[in-house]
C-alpha atoms as an extended CHARMM CRD file, in Angstrom:
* protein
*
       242  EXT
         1         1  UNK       CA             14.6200000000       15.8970000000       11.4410000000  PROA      1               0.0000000000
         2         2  UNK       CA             15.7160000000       15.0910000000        7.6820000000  PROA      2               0.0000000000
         3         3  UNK       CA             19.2940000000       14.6340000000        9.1290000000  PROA      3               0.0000000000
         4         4  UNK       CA             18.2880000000       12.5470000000       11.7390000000  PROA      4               0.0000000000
         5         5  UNK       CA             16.0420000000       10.3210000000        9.0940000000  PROA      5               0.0000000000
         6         6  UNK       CA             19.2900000000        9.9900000000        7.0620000000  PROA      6               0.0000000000
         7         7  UNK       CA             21.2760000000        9.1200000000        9.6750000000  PROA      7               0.0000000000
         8         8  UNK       CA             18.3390000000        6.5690000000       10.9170000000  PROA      8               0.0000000000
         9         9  UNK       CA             18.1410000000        4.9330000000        7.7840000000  PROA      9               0.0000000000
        10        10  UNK       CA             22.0500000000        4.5900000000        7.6080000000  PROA      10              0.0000000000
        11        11  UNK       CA             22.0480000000        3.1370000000       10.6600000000  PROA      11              0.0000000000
        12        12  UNK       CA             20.0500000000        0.3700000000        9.5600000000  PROA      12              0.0000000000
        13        13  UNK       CA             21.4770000000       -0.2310000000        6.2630000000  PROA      13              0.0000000000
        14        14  UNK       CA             24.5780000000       -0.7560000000        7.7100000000  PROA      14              0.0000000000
        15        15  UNK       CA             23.6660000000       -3.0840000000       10.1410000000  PROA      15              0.0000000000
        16        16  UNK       CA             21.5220000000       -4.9800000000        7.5190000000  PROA      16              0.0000000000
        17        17  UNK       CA             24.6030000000       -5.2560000000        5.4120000000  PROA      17              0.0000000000
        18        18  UNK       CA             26.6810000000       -6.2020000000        8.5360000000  PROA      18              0.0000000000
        19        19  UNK       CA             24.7260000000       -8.8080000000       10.3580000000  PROA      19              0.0000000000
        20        20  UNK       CA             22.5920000000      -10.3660000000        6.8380000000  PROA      20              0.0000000000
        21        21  UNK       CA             24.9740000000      -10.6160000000        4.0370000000  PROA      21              0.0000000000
        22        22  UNK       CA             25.2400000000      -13.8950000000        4.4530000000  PROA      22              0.0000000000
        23        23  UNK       CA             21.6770000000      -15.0200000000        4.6790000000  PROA      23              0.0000000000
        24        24  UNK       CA             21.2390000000      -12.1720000000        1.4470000000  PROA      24              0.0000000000
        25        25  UNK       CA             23.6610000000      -14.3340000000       -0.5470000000  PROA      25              0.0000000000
        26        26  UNK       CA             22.1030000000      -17.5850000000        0.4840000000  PROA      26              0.0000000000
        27        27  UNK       CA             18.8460000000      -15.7710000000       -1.0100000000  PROA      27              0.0000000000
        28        28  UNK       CA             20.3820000000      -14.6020000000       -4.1530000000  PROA      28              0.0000000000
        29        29  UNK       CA             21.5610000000      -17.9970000000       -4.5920000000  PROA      29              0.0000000000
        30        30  UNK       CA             18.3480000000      -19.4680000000       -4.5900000000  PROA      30              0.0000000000
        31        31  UNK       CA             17.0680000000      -17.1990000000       -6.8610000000  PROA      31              0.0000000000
        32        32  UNK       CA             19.9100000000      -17.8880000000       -9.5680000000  PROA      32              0.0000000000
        33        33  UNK       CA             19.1460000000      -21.6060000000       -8.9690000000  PROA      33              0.0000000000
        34        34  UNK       CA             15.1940000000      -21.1530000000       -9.6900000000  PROA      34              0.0000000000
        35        35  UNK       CA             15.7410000000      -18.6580000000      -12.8120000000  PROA      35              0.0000000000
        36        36  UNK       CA             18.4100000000      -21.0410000000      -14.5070000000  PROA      36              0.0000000000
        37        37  UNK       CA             16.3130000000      -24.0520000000      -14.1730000000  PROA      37              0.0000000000
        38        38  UNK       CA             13.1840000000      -21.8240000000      -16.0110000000  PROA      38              0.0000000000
        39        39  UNK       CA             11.2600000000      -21.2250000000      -12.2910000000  PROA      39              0.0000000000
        40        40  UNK       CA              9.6590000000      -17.8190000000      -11.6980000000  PROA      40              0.0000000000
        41        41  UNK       CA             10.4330000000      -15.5710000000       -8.3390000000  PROA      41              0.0000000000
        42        42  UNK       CA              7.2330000000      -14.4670000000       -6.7850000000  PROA      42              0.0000000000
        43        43  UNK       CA              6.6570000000      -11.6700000000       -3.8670000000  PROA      43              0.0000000000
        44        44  UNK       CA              3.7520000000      -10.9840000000       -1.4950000000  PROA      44              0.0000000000
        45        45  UNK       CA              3.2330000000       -8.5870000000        1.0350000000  PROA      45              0.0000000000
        46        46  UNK       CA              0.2590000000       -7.1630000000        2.4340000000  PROA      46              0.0000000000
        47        47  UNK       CA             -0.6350000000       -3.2040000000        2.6790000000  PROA      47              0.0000000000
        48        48  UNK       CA              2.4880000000       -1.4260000000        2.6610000000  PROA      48              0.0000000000
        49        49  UNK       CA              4.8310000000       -4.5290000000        2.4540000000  PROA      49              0.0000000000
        50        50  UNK       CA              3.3630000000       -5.0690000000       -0.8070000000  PROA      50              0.0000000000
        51        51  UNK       CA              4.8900000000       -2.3150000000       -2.8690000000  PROA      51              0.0000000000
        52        52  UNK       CA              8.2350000000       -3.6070000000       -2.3420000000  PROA      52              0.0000000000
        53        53  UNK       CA              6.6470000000       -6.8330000000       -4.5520000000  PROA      53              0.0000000000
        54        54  UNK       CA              6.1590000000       -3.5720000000       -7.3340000000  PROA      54              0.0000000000
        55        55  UNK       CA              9.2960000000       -2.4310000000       -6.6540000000  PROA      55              0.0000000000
        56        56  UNK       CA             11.3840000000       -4.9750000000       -8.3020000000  PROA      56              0.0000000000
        57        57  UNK       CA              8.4180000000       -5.9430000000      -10.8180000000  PROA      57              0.0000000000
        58        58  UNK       CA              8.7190000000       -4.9340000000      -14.7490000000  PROA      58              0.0000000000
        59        59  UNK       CA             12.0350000000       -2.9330000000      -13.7690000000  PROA      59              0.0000000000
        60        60  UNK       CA             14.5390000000       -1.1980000000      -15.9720000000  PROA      60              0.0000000000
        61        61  UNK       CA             17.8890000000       -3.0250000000      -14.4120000000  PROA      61              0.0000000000
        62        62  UNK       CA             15.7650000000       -5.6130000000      -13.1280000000  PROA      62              0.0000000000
        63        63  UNK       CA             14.9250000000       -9.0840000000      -13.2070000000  PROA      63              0.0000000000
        64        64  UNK       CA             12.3720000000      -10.3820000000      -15.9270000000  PROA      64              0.0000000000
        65        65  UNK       CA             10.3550000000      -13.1520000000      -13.9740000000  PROA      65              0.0000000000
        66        66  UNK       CA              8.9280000000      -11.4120000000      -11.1970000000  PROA      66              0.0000000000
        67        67  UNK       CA              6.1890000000      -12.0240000000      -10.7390000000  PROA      67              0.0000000000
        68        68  UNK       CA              4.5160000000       -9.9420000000       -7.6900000000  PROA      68              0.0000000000
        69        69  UNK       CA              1.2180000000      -11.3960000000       -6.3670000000  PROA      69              0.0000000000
        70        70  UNK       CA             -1.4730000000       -8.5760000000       -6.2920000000  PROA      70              0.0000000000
        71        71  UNK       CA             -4.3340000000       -9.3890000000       -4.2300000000  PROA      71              0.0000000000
        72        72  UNK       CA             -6.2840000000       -5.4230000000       -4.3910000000  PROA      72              0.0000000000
        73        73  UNK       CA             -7.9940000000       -5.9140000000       -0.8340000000  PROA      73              0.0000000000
        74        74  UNK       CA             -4.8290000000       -6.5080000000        0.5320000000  PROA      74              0.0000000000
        75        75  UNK       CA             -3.4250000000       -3.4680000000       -0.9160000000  PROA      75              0.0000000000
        76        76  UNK       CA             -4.3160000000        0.1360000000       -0.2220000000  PROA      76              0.0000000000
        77        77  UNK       CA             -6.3000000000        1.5590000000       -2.9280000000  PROA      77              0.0000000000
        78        78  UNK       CA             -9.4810000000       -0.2330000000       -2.4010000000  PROA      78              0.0000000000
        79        79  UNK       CA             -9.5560000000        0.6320000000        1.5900000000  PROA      79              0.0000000000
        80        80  UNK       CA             -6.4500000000        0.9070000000        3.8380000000  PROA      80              0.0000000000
        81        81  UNK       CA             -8.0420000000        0.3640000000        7.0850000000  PROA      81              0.0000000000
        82        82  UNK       CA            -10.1680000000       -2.8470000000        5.2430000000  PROA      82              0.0000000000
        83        83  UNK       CA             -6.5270000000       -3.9830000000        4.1190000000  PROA      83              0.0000000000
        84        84  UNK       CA             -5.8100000000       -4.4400000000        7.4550000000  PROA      84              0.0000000000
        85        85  UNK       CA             -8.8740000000       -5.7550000000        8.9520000000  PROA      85              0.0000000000
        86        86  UNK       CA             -8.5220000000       -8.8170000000        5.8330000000  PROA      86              0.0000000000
        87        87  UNK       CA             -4.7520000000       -9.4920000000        6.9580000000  PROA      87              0.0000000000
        88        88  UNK       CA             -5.3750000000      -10.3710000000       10.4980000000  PROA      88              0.0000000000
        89        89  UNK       CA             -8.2310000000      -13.1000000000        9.2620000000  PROA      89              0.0000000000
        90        90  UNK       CA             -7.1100000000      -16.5600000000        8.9510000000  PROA      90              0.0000000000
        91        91  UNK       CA             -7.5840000000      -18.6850000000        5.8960000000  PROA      91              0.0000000000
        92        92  UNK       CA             -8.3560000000      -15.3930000000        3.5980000000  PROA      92              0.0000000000
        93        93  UNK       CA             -5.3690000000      -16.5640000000        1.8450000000  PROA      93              0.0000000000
        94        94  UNK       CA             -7.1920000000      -19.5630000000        0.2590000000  PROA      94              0.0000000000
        95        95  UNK       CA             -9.4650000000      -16.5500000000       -1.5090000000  PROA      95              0.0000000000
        96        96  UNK       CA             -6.2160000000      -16.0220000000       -3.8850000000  PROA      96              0.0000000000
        97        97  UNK       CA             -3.2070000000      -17.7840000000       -3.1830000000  PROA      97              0.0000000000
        98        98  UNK       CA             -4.3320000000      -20.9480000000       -5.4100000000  PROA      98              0.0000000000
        99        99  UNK       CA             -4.3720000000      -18.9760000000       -8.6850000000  PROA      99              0.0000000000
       100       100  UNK       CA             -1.0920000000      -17.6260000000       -8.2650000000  PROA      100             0.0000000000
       101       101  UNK       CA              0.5400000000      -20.1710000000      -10.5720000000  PROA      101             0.0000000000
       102       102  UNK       CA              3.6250000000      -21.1140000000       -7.7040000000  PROA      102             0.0000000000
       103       103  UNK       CA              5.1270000000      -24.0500000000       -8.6110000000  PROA      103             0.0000000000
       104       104  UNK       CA              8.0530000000      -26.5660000000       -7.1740000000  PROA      104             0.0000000000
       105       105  UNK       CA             11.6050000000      -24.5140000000       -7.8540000000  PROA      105             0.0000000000
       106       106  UNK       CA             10.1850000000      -21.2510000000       -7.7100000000  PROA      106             0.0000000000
       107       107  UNK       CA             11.2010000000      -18.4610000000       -4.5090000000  PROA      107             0.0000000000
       108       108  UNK       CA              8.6110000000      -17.1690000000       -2.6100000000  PROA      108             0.0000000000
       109       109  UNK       CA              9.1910000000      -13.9450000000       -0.9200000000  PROA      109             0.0000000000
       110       110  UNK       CA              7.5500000000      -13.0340000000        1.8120000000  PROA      110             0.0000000000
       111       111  UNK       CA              7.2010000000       -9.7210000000        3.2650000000  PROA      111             0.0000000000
       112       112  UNK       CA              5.8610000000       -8.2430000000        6.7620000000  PROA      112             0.0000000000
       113       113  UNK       CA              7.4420000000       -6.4460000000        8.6000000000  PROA      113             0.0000000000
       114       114  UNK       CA              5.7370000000       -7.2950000000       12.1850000000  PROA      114             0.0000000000
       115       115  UNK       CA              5.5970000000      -10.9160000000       10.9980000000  PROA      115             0.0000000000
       116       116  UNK       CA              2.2990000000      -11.7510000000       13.1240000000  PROA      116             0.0000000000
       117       117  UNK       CA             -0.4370000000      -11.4390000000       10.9430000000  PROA      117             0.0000000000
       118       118  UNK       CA             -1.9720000000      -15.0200000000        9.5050000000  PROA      118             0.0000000000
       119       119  UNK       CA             -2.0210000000      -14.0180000000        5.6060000000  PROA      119             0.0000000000
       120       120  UNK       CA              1.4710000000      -14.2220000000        5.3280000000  PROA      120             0.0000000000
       121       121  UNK       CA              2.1940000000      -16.9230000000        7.2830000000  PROA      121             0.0000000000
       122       122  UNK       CA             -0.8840000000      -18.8990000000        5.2000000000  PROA      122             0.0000000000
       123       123  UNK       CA              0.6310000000      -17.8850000000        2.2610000000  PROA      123             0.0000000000
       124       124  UNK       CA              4.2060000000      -19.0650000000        3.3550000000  PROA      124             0.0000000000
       125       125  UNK       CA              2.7070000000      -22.2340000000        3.9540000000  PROA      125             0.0000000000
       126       126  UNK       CA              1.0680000000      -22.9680000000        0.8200000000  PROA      126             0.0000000000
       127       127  UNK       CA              3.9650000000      -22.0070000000       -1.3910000000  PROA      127             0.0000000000
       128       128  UNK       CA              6.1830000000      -24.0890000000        0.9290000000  PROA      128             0.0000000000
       129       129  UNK       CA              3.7050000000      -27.0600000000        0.1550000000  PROA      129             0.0000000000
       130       130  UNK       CA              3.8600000000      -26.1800000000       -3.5580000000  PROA      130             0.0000000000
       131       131  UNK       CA              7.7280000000      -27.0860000000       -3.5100000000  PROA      131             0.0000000000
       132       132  UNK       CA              8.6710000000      -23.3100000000       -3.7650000000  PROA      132             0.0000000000
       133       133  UNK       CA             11.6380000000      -22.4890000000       -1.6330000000  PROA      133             0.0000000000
       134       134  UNK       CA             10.2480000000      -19.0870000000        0.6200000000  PROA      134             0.0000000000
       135       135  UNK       CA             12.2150000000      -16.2740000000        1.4960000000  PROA      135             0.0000000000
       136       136  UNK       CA             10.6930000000      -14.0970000000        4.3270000000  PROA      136             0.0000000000
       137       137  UNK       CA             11.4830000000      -10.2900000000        4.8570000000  PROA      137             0.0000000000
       138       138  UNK       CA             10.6100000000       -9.2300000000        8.4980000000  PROA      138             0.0000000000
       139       139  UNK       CA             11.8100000000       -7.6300000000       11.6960000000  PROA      139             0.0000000000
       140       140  UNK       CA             12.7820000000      -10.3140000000       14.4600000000  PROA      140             0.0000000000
       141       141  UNK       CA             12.9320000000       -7.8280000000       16.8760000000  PROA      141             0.0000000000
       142       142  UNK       CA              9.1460000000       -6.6840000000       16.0520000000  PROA      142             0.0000000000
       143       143  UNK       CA              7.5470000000      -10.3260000000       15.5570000000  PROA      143             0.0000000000
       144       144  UNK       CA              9.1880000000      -11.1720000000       18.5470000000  PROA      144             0.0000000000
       145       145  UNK       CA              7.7570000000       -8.6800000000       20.3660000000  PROA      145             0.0000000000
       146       146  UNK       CA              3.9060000000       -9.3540000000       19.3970000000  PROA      146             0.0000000000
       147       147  UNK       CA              1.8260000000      -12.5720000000       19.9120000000  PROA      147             0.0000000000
       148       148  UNK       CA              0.8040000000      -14.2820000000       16.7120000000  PROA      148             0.0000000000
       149       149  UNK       CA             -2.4010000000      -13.6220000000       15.2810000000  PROA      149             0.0000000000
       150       150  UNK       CA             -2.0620000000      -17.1970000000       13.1260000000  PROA      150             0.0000000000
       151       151  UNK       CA             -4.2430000000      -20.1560000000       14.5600000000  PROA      151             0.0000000000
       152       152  UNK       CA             -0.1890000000      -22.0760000000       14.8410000000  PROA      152             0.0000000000
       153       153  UNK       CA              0.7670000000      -19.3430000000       17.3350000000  PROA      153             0.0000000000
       154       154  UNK       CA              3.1460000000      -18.8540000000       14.1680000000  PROA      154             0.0000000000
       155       155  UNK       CA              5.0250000000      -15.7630000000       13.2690000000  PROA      155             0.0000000000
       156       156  UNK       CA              6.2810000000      -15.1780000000        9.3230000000  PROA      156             0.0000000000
       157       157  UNK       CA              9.6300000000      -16.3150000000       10.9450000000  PROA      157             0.0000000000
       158       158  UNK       CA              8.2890000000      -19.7380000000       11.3890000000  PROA      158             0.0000000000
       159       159  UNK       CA              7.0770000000      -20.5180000000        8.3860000000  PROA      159             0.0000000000
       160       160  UNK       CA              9.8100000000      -19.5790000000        6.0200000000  PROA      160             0.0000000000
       161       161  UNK       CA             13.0360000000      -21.3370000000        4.7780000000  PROA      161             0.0000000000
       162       162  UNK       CA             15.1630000000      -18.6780000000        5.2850000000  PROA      162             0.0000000000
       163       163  UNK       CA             14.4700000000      -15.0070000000        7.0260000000  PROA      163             0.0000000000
       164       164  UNK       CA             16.1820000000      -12.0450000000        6.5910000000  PROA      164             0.0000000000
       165       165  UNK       CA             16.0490000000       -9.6770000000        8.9400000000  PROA      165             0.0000000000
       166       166  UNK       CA             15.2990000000       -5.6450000000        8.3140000000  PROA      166             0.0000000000
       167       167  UNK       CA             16.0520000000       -4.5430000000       11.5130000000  PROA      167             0.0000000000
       168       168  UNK       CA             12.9060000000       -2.4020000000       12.3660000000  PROA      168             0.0000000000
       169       169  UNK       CA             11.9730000000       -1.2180000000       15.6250000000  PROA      169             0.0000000000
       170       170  UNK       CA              9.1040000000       -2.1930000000       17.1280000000  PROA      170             0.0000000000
       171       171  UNK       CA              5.8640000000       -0.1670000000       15.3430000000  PROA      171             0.0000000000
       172       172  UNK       CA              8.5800000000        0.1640000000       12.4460000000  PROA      172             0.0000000000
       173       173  UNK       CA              8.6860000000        3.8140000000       13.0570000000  PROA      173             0.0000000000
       174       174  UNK       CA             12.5340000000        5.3740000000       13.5340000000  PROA      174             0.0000000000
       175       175  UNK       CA             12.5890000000        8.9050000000       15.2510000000  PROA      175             0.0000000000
       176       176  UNK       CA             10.7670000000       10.7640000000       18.1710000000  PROA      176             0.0000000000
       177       177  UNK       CA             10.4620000000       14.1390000000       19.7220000000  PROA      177             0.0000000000
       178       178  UNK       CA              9.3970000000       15.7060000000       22.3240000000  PROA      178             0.0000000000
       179       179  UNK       CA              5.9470000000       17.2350000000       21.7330000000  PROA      179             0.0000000000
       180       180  UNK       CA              4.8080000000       14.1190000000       19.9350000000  PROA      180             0.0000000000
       181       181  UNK       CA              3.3810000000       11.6040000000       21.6770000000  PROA      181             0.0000000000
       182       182  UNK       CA              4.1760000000        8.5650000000       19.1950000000  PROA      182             0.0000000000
       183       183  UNK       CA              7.2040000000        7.2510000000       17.5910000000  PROA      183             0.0000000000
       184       184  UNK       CA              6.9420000000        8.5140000000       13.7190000000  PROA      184             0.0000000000
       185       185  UNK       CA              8.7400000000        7.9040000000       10.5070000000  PROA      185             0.0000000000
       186       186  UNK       CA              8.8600000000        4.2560000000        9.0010000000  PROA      186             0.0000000000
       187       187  UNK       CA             12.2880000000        2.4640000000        7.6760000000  PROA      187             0.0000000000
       188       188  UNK       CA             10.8280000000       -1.2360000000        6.9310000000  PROA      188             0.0000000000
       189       189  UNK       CA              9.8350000000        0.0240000000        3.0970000000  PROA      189             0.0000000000
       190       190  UNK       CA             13.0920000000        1.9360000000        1.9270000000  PROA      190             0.0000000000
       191       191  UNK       CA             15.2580000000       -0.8040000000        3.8590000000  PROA      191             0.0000000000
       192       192  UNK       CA             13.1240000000       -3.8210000000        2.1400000000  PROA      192             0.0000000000
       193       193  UNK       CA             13.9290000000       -2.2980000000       -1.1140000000  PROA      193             0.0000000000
       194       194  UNK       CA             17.9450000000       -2.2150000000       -0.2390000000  PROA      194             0.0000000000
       195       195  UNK       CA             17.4970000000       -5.4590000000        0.3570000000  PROA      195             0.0000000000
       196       196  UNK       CA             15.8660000000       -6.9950000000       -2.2880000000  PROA      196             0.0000000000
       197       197  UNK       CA             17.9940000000       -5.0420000000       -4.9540000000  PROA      197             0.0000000000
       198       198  UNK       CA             20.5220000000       -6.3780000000       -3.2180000000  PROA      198             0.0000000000
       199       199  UNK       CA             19.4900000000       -9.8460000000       -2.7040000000  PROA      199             0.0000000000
       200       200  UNK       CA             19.3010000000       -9.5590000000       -6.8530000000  PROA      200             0.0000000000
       201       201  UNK       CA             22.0270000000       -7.8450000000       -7.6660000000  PROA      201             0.0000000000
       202       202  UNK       CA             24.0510000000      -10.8280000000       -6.2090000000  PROA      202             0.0000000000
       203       203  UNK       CA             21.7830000000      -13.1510000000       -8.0260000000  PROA      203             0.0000000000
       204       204  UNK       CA             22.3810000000      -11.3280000000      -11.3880000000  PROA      204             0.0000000000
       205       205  UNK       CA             26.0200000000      -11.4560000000      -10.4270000000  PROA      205             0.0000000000
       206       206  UNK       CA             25.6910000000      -15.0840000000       -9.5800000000  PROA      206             0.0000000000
       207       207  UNK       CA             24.1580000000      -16.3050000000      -13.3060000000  PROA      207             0.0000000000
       208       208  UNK       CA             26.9860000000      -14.0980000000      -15.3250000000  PROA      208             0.0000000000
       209       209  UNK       CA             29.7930000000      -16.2250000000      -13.5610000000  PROA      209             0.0000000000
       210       210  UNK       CA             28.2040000000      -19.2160000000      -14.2590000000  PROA      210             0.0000000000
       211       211  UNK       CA             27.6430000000      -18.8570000000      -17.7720000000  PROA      211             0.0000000000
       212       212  UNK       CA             24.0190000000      -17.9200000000      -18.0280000000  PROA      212             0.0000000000
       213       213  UNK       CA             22.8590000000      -14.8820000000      -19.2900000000  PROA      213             0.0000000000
       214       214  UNK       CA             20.6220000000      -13.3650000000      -16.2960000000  PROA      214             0.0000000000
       215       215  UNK       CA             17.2050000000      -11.6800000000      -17.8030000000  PROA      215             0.0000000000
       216       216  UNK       CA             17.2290000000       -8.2200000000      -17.2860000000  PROA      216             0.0000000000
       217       217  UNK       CA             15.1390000000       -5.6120000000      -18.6600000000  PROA      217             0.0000000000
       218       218  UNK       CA             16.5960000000       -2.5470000000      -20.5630000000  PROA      218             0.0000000000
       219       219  UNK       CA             14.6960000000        0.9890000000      -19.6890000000  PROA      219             0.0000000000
       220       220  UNK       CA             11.8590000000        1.4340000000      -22.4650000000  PROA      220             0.0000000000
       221       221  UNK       CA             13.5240000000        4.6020000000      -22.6610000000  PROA      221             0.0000000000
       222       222  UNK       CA             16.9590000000        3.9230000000      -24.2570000000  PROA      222             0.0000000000
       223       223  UNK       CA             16.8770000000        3.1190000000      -27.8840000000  PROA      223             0.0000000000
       224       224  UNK       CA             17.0090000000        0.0020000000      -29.2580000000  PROA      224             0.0000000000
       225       225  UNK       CA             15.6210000000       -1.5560000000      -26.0040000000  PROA      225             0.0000000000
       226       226  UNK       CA             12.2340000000       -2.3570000000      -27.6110000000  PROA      226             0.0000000000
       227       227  UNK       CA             13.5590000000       -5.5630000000      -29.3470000000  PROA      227             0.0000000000
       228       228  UNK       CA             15.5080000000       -6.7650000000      -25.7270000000  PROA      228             0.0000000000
       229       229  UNK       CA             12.5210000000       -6.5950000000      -23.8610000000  PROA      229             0.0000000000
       230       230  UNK       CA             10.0630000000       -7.6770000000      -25.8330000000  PROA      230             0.0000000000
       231       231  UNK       CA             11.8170000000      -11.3450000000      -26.3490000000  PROA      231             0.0000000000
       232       232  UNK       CA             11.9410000000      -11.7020000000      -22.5620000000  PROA      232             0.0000000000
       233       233  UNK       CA              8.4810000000      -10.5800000000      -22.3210000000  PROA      233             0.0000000000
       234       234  UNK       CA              7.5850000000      -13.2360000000      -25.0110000000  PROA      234             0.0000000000
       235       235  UNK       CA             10.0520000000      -15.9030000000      -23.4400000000  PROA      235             0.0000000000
       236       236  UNK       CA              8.1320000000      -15.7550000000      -19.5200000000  PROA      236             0.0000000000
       237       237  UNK       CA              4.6720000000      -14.9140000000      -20.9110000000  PROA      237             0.0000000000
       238       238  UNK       CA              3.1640000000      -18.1990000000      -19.8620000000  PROA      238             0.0000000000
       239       239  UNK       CA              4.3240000000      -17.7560000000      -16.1200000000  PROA      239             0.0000000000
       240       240  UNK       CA              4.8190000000      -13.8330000000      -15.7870000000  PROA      240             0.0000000000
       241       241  UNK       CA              1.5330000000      -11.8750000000      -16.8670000000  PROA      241             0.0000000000
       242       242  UNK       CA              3.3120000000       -8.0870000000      -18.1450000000  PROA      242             0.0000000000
């Protein structure tokens, strides 16, 4: 079963790469657009989308103004199964979304994987009303499958500016076998990381060429990176809480 993960997970990352470079680069565009002109890059996601916001947050070899939007009922710690009760409710969204400091020329990401629940699409629609430009990370394939649970009869899809697509099966889960009854192992998390390192990367790549130099942070753990980060930190403080 390891192999067969592997080879799952290639799979997908190849047909990611395949099928949404171009809507990636579109995305990493975007983002070089908002960090040039001093605009922060935000990232929600609900119960296990939401550590892919942490992934790319306060990163050695990443991007300095992340800022990913931590609502703690939404995430795990304080009660999975309550997570998901809170996600499915609309309007909760209004409880945090407000403070989040999202303002015209920022990117919103977005990120759920079945795409039906109303706290992401609520969220997508206030950051969209803000004058942010919103990203969403979901599977097509999934939200397609599943009525909406939004009031709109929305999916995640809807309410973005541009999707891209991470390919997961429907229930996200990759591999079966014979004396288990359900479908088991999940992709969405280590394929929505691929992504958005990738959707950076480009972005990073993007700012060089043009002349500006992107804001990355150096690992605490090199010497000499003290200094580096701590003028970035001091230069996105107002926007980016670290």
């Amino acid at each position: 079963m390891i192999q067969a993960y592997f080879e799952k997970i290639q799979e997908l990352l190849t047909i990611v790469e395949k099928k949404e470079t171009d809507v990636m680069e579109k995305a990493a565009k975007k983002v070089a657009e908002a960090i040039q002109a001093d605009g922060v890059i935000h990232l929600f996601g609900c119960g296990h989308s939401h550590i892919l916001t942490e992934e790319v947050y306060y990163r050695a070899g990443g991007l300095v103004p992340i800022h990913p939007i931590l609502h703690e009922p939404l995430m795990l710690h304080e009660g999975a199964v309550r997570s998901s009760t809170l996600e499915r409710k609309n309007d909760y969204a209004k409880n945090f979304i407000t403070e989040q400091g999202i303002e015209a020329g920022d990117v919103v990401f977005v990120i759920s994987t079945s795409g039906r629940n109303p706290v992401p699409v609520d969220v997508a629609n206030f950051a969209k009303q803000q004058g942010a430009y919103i990203v969403g990370i979901t599977s097509i394939a999934y939200s397609s499958s599943q009525p909406s649970r939004h009031t709109s009869g929305k999916h995640l899809f809807d309410a973005v500016d541009i999707v891209i697509d991470n390919h997961a099966p429907v229930g996200d889960a990759l591999l079966s076998h014979e004396k288990v009854k359900v479908p088991f192992s999940p992709s969405s998390t280590v394929i929505g990381a691929a992504i958005l390192n990738a959707v950076f990367a480009k972005s990073i790549e993007s700012m060089a060429e043009q002349g500006f130099e992107p804001p990355i942070f150096l690992s605490g753990n090199i010497e000499g990176s003290d200094e580096h980060n701590q003028q970035l930190v001091e230069k996105y403080s107002k926007r980016v809480k670290l």
